[in-house]
Every structure is written in C-alpha cells, then in structure tokens.
Coordinates of N, CA and C in Angstrom, one line a residue:
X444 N -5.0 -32.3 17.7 CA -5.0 -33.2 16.6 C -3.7 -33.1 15.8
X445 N -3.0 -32.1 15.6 CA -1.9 -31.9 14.5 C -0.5 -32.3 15.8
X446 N -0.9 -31.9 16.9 CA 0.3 -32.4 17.7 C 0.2 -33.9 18.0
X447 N -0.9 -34.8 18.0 CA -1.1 -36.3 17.1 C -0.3 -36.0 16.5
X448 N -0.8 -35.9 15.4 CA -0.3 -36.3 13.6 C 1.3 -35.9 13.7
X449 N 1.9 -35.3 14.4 CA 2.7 -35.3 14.3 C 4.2 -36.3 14.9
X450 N 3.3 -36.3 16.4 CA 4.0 -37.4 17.6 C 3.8 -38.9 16.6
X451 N 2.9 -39.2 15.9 CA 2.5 -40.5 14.7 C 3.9 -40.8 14.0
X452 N 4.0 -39.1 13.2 CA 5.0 -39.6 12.3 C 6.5 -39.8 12.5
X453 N 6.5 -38.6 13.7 CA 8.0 -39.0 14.3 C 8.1 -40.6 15.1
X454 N 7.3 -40.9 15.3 CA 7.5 -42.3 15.7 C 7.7 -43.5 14.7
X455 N 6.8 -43.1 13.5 CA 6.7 -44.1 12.1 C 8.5 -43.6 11.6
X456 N 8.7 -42.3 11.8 CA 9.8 -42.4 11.3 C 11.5 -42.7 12.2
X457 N 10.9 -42.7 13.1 CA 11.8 -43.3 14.4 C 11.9 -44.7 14.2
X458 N 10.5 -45.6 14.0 CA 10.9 -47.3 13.5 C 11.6 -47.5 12.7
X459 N 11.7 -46.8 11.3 CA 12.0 -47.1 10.0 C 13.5 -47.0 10.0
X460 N 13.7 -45.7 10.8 CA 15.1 -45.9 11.2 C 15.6 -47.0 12.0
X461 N 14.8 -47.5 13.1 CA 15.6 -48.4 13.6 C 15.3 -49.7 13.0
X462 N 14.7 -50.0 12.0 CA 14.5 -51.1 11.2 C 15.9 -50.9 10.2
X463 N 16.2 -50.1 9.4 CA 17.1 -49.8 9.0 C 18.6 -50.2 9.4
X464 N 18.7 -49.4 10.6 CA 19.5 -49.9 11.5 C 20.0 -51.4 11.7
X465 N 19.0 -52.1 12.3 CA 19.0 -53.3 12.2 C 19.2 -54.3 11.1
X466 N 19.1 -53.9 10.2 CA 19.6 -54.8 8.9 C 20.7 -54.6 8.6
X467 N 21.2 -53.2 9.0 CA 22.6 -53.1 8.3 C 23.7 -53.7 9.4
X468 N 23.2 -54.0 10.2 CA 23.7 -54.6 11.2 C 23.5 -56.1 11.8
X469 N 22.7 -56.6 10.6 CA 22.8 -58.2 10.4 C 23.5 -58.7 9.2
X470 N 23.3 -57.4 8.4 CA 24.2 -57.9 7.1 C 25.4 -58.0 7.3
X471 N 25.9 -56.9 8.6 CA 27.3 -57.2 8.4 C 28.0 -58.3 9.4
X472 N 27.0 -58.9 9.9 CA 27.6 -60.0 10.3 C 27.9 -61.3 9.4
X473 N 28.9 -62.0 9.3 CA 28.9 -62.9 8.7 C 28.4 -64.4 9.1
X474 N 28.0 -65.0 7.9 CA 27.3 -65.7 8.4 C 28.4 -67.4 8.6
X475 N 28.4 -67.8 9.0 CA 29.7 -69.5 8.8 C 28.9 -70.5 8.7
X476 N 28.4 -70.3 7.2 CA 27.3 -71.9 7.0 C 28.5 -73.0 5.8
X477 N 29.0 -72.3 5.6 CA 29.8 -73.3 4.5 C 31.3 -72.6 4.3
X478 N 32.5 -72.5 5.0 CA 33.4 -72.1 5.4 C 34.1 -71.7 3.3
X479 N 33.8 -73.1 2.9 CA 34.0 -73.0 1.2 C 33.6 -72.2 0.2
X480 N 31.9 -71.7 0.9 CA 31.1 -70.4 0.1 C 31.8 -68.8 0.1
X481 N 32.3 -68.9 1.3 CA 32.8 -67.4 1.8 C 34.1 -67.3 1.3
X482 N 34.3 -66.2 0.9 CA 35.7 -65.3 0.5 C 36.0 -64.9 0.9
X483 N 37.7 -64.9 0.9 CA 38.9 -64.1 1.9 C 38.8 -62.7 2.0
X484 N 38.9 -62.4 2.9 CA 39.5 -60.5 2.6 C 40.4 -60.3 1.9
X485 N 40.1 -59.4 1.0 CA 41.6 -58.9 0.6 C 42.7 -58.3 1.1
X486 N 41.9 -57.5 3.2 CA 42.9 -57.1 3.2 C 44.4 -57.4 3.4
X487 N 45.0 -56.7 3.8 CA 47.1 -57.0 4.2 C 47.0 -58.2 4.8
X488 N 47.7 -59.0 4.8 CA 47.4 -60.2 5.8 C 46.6 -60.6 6.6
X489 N 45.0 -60.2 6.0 CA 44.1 -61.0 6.5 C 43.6 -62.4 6.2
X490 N 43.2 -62.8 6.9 CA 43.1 -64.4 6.7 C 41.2 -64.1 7.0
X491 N 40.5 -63.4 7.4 CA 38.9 -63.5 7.8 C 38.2 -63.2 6.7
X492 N 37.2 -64.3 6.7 CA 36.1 -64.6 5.6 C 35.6 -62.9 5.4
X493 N 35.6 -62.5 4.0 CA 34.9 -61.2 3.7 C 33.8 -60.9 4.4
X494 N 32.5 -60.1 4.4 CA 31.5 -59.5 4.8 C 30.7 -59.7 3.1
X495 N 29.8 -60.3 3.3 CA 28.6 -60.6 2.5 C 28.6 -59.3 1.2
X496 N 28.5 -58.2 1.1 CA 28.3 -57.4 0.3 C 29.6 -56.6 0.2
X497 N 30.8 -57.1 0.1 CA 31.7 -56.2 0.4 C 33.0 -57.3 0.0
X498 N 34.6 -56.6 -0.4 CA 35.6 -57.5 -0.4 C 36.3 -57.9 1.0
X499 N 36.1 -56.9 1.8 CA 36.7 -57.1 3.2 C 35.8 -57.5 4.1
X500 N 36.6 -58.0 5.2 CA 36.2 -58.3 6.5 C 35.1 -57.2 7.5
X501 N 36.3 -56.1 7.3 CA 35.9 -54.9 8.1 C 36.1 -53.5 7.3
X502 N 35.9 -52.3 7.4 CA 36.4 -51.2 6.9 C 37.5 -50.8 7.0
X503 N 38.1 -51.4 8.3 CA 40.0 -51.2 9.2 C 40.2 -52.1 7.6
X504 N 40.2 -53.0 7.2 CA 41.0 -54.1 6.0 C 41.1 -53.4 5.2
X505 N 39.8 -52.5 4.5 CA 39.8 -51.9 3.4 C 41.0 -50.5 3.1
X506 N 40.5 -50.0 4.4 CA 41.3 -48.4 5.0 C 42.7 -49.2 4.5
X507 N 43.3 -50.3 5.1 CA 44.8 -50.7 5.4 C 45.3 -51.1 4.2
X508 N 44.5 -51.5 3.5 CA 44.6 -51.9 1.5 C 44.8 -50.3 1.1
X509 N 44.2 -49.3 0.7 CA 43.9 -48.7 0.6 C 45.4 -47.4 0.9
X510 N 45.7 -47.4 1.8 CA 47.0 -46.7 2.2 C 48.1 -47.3 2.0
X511 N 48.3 -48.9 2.0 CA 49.4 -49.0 1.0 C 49.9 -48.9 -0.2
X512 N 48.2 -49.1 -1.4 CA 48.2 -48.9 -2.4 C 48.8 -47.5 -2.6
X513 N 48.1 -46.4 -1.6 CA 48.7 -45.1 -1.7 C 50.2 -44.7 -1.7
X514 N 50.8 -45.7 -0.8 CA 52.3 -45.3 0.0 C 53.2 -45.9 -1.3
X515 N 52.4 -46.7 -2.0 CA 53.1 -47.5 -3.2 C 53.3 -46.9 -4.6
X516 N 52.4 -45.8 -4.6 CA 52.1 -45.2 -5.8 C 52.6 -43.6 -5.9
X517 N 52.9 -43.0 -4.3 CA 52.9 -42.0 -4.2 C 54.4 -41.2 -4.7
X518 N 55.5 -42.0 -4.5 CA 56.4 -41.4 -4.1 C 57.0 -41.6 -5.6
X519 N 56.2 -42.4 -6.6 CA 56.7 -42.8 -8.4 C 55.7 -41.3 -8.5
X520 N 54.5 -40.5 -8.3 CA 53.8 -39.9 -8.7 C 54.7 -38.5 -8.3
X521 N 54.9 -38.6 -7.0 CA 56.0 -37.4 -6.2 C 57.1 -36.6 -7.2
X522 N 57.9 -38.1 -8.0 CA 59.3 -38.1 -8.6 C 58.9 -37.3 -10.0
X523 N 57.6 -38.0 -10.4 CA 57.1 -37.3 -11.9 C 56.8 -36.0 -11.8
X524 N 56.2 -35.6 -10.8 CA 55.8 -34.4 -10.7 C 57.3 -33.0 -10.4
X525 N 58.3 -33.6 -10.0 CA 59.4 -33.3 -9.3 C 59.8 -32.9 -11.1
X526 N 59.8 -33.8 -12.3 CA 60.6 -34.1 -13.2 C 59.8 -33.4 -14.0
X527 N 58.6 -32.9 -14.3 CA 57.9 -32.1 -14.7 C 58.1 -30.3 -14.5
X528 N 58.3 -29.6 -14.8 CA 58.5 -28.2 -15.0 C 57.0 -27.8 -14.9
X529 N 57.1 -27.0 -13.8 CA 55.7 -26.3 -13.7 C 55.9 -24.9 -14.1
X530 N 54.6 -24.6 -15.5 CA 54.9 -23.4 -16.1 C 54.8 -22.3 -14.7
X531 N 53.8 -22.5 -14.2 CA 53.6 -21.1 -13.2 C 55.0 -20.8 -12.2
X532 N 55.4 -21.8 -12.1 CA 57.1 -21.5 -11.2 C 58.2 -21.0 -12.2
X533 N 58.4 -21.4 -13.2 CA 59.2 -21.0 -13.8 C 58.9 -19.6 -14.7
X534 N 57.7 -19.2 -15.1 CA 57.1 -17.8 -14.8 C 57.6 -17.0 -13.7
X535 N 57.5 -17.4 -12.6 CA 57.9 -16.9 -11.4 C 58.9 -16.2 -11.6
X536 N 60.1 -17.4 -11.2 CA 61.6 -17.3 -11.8 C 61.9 -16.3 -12.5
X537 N 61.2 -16.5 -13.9 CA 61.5 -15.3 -14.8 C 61.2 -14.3 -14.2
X538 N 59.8 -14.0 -13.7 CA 59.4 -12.4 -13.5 C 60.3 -12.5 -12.1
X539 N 60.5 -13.0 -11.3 CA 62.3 -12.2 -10.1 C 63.6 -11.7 -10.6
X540 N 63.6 -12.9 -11.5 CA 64.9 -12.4 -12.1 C 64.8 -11.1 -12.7
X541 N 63.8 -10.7 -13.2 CA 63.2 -9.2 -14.1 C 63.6 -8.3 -12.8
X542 N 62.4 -8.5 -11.6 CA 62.4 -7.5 -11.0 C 63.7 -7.4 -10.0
X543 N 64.6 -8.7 -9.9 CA 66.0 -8.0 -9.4 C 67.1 -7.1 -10.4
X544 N 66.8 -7.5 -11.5 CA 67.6 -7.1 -12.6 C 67.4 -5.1 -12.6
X545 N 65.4 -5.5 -12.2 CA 65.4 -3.6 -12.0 C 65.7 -2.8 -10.8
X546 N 66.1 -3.9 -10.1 CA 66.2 -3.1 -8.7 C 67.7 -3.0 -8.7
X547 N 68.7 -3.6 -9.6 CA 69.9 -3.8 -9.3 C 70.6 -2.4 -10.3
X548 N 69.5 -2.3 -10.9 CA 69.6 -0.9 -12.1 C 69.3 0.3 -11.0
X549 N 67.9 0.6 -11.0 CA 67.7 1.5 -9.9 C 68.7 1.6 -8.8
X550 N 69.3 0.5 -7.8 CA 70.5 0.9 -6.8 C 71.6 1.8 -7.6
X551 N 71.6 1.3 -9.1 CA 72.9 1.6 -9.8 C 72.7 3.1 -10.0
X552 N 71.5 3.4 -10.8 CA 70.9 5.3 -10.7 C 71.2 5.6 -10.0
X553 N 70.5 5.5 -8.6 CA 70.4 6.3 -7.3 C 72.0 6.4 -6.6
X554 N 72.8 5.4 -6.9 CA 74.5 5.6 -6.7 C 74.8 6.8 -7.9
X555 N 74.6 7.1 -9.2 CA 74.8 7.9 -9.6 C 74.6 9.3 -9.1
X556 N 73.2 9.2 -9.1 CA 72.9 10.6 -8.7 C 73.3 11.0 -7.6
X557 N 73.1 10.5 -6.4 CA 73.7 10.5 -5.1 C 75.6 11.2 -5.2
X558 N 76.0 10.0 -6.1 CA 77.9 10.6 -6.6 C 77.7 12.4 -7.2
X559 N 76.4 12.8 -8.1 CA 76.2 13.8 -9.0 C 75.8 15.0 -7.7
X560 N 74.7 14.3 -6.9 CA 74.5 15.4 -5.8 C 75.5 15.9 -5.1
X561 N 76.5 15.0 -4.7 CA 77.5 15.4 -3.9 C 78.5 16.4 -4.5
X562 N 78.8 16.0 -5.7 CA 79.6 16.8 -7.1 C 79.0 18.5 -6.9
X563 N 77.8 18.6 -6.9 CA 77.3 19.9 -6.8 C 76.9 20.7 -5.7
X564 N 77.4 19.7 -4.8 CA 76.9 20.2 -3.5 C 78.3 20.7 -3.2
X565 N 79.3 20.1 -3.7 CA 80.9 20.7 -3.7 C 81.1 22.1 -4.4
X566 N 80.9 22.0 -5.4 CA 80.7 23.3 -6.4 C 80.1 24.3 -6.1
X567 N 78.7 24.2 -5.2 CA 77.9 24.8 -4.5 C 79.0 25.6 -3.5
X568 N 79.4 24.7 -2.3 CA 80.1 25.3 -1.2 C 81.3 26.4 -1.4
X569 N 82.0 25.6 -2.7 CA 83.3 26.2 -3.1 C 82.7 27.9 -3.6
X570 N 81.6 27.5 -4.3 CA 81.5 28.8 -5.4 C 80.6 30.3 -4.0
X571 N 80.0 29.2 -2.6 CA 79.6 29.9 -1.9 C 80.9 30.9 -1.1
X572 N 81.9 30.2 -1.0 CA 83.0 30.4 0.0 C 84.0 31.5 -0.7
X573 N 84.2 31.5 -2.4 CA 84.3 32.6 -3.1 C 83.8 33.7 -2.7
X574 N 84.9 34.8 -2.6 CA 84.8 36.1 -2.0 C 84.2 36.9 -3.5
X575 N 83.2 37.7 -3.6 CA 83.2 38.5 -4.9 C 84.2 39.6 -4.8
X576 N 84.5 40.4 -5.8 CA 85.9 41.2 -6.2 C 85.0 42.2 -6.9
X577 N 84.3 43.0 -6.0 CA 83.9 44.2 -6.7 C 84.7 45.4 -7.8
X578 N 85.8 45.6 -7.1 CA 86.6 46.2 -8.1 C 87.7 45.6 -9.1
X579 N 87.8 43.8 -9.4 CA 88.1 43.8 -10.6 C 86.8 43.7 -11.6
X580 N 85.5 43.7 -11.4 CA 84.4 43.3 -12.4 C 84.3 44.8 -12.6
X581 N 84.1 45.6 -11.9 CA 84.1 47.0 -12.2 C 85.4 48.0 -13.1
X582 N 86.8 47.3 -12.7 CA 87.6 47.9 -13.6 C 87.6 47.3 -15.1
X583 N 87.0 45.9 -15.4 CA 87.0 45.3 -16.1 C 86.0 45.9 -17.6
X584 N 85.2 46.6 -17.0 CA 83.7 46.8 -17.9 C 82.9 46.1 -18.2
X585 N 81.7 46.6 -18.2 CA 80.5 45.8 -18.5 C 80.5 44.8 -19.8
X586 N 81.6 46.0 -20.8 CA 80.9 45.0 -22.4 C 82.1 43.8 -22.7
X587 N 82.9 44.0 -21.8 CA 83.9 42.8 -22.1 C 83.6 40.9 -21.3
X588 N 82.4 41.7 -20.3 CA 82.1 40.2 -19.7 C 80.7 39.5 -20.6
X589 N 80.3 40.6 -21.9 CA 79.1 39.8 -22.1 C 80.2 38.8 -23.3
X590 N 81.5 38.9 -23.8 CA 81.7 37.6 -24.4 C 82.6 36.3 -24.1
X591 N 82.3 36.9 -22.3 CA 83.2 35.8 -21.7 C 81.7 34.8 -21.3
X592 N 81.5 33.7 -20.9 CA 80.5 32.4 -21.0 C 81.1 31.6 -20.3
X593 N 80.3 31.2 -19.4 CA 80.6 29.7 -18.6 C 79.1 28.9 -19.0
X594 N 79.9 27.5 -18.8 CA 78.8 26.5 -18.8 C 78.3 25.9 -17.3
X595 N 76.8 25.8 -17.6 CA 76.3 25.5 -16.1 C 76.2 23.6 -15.8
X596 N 77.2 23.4 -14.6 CA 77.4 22.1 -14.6 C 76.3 21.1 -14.2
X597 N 75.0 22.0 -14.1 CA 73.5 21.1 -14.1 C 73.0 20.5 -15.5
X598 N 72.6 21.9 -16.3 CA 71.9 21.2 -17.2 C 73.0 21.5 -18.6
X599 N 74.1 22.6 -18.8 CA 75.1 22.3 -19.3 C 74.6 23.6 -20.1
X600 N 73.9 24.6 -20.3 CA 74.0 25.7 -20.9 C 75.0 26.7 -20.6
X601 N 75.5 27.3 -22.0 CA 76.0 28.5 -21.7 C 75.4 29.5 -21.2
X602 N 76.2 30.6 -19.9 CA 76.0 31.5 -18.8 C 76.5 32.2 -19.1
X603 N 75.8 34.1 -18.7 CA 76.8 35.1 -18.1 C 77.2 34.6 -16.6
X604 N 78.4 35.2 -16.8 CA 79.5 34.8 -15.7 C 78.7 35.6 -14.3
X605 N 77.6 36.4 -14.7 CA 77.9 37.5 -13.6 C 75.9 37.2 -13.2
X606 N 75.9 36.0 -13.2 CA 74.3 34.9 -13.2 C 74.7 33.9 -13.2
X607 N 75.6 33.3 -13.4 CA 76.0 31.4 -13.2 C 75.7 31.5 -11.9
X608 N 76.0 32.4 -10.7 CA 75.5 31.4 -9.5 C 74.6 31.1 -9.3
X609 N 73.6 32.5 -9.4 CA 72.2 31.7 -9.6 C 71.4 31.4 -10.2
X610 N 72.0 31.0 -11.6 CA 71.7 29.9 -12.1 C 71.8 28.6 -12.0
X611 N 73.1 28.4 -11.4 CA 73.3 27.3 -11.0 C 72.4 26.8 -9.6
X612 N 72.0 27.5 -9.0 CA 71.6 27.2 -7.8 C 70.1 26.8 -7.8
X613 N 69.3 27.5 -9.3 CA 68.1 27.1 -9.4 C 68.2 25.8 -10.1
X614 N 69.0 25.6 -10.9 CA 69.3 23.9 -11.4 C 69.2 23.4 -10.7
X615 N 70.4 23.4 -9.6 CA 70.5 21.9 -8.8 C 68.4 22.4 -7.9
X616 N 68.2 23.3 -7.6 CA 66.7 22.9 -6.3 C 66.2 22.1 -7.8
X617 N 65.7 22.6 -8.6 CA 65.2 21.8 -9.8 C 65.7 20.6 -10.1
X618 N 66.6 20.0 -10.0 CA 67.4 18.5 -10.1 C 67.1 17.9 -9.0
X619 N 67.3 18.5 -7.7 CA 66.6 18.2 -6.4 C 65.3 17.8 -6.2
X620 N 64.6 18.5 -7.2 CA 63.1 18.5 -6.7 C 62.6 17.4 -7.8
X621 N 63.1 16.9 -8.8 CA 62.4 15.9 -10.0 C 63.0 14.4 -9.4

C-alpha cells in the first residue's frame, strides 16, 4: 500500500512537471497573428519580433545586450578606480617603506659590529702574540703597577695592567654572546 501511495505521487508529480514544461515552451514561442502587435528585440542588431513575456527574442539577444552594456561601462569604471587611491595599498606602501628603512638600519648595525668584532679580534691576536717579561714586572714592584691603569677597549673601564687580558677577553665572549 505505501509503495502505491508512493509510485501515485511520483507520477502526479512527474505530470506536473511535464505540464509545466510544456507551457513554458509554448510561451516561448512566438506567436505571428498581427506582425503590428509584436515588438522588436532589443537586442544588437536584431530585427526578430520579442518573445511574449520578455524584451528579446532569445536569451543569446539578451546575453549580447548585456555584454556590451558591460564592455561600455567598464573600462570608464576601470579608469576611476585606477584614479582613486586605495587606503589599504597605500598603508601597504607605508608599512614597506618602514620595514626597509629597518632592515637598511639593522644591515647598517651588523656592519658595525662585525667592523668592532674584527677590531678586537685584532687586539685579541696582537695582545696573544705578546711575549710576557717576567723580569721587567718583577724588577719593577708590585706597588708601582697598582697606579699605572689601562682602559678596557670592550666596555671602556679602567684596568690593572696585570688583568686587562683577561679582562678583556671575558668582555669580548660577553659582547660575543649578547
């Protein structure tokens, strides 16, 4: 019974469609009872009497209206939009220009330091390749070197002379390592 009732309705609704069908496919024929009653298409150089509920002949007329109006309007809409400043691009712009400006700073640091590394990597070698002179620091005395002072060419404090190396040498791994 329910597989009836069902086979019923797909078929009632199977007519309806093709009743449907069929109208919309008499309407669109045109009818030629009075050549005077009917209206031109509007489309591009059509000359064929319109379709009853509609300005064109066919959908091709409408489509072909329809993309010229486009092709006619686009390239005036193209030019304004071209002549218009769009905030989000020119945002852009600015924030590049920012972040080359920082990157062109940063190349500029890292050339410093790099010039500074090498600077103490010099001072380093030289002050390695220095022979110590056990017997002038020893004929000299202990209390005459605590008022002699060097300055350390990392962080720029005054040194005993007889600790600037390594003092110096813990600067630079510490300048190295930050």
């Amino acid at each position: 019974k329910k597989s009836d009732k069902k086979k019923d309705e797909k078929y009632r609704r199977h007519k309806q469609k093709q009743k449907h069908k069929d109208k919309t496919k008499h309407s669109e024929r045109v009818e030629y009872k009075d050549p005077s009653s009917l209206r031109q298409c509007l489309g591009p150089t059509c000359i064929q009497p319109a379709r009853t509920s509609s300005k064109y002949c066919s959908d091709d007329c409408g489509m072909k209206l329809a993309a010229n109006r486009i092709y006619e309007i686009l390239p005036q809409r193209i030019q304004q939009w071209q002549q218009s400043p769009c905030i989000a691009e020119e945002h852009g712009k600015k924030l590049l220009e920012k972040i080359r400006r920082d990157q062109q700073q940063a190349r500029m640091r890292l050339q410093e330091m790099e010039r500074r590394f090498h600077d103490l990597e010099a001072i380093i070698s030289r002050a390695k390749q220095n022979a110590i002179k056990e017997d002038e620091e020893n004929s000299e005395g202990d209390g005459d070197d605590t008022d002699f002072q060097i300055f350390c060419v990392s962080c720029g404090h005054p040194i005993n002379p007889k600790v600037a190396l390594r003092h110096m040498e813990r600067c630079y791994a510490k300048i190295g390592r930050a």
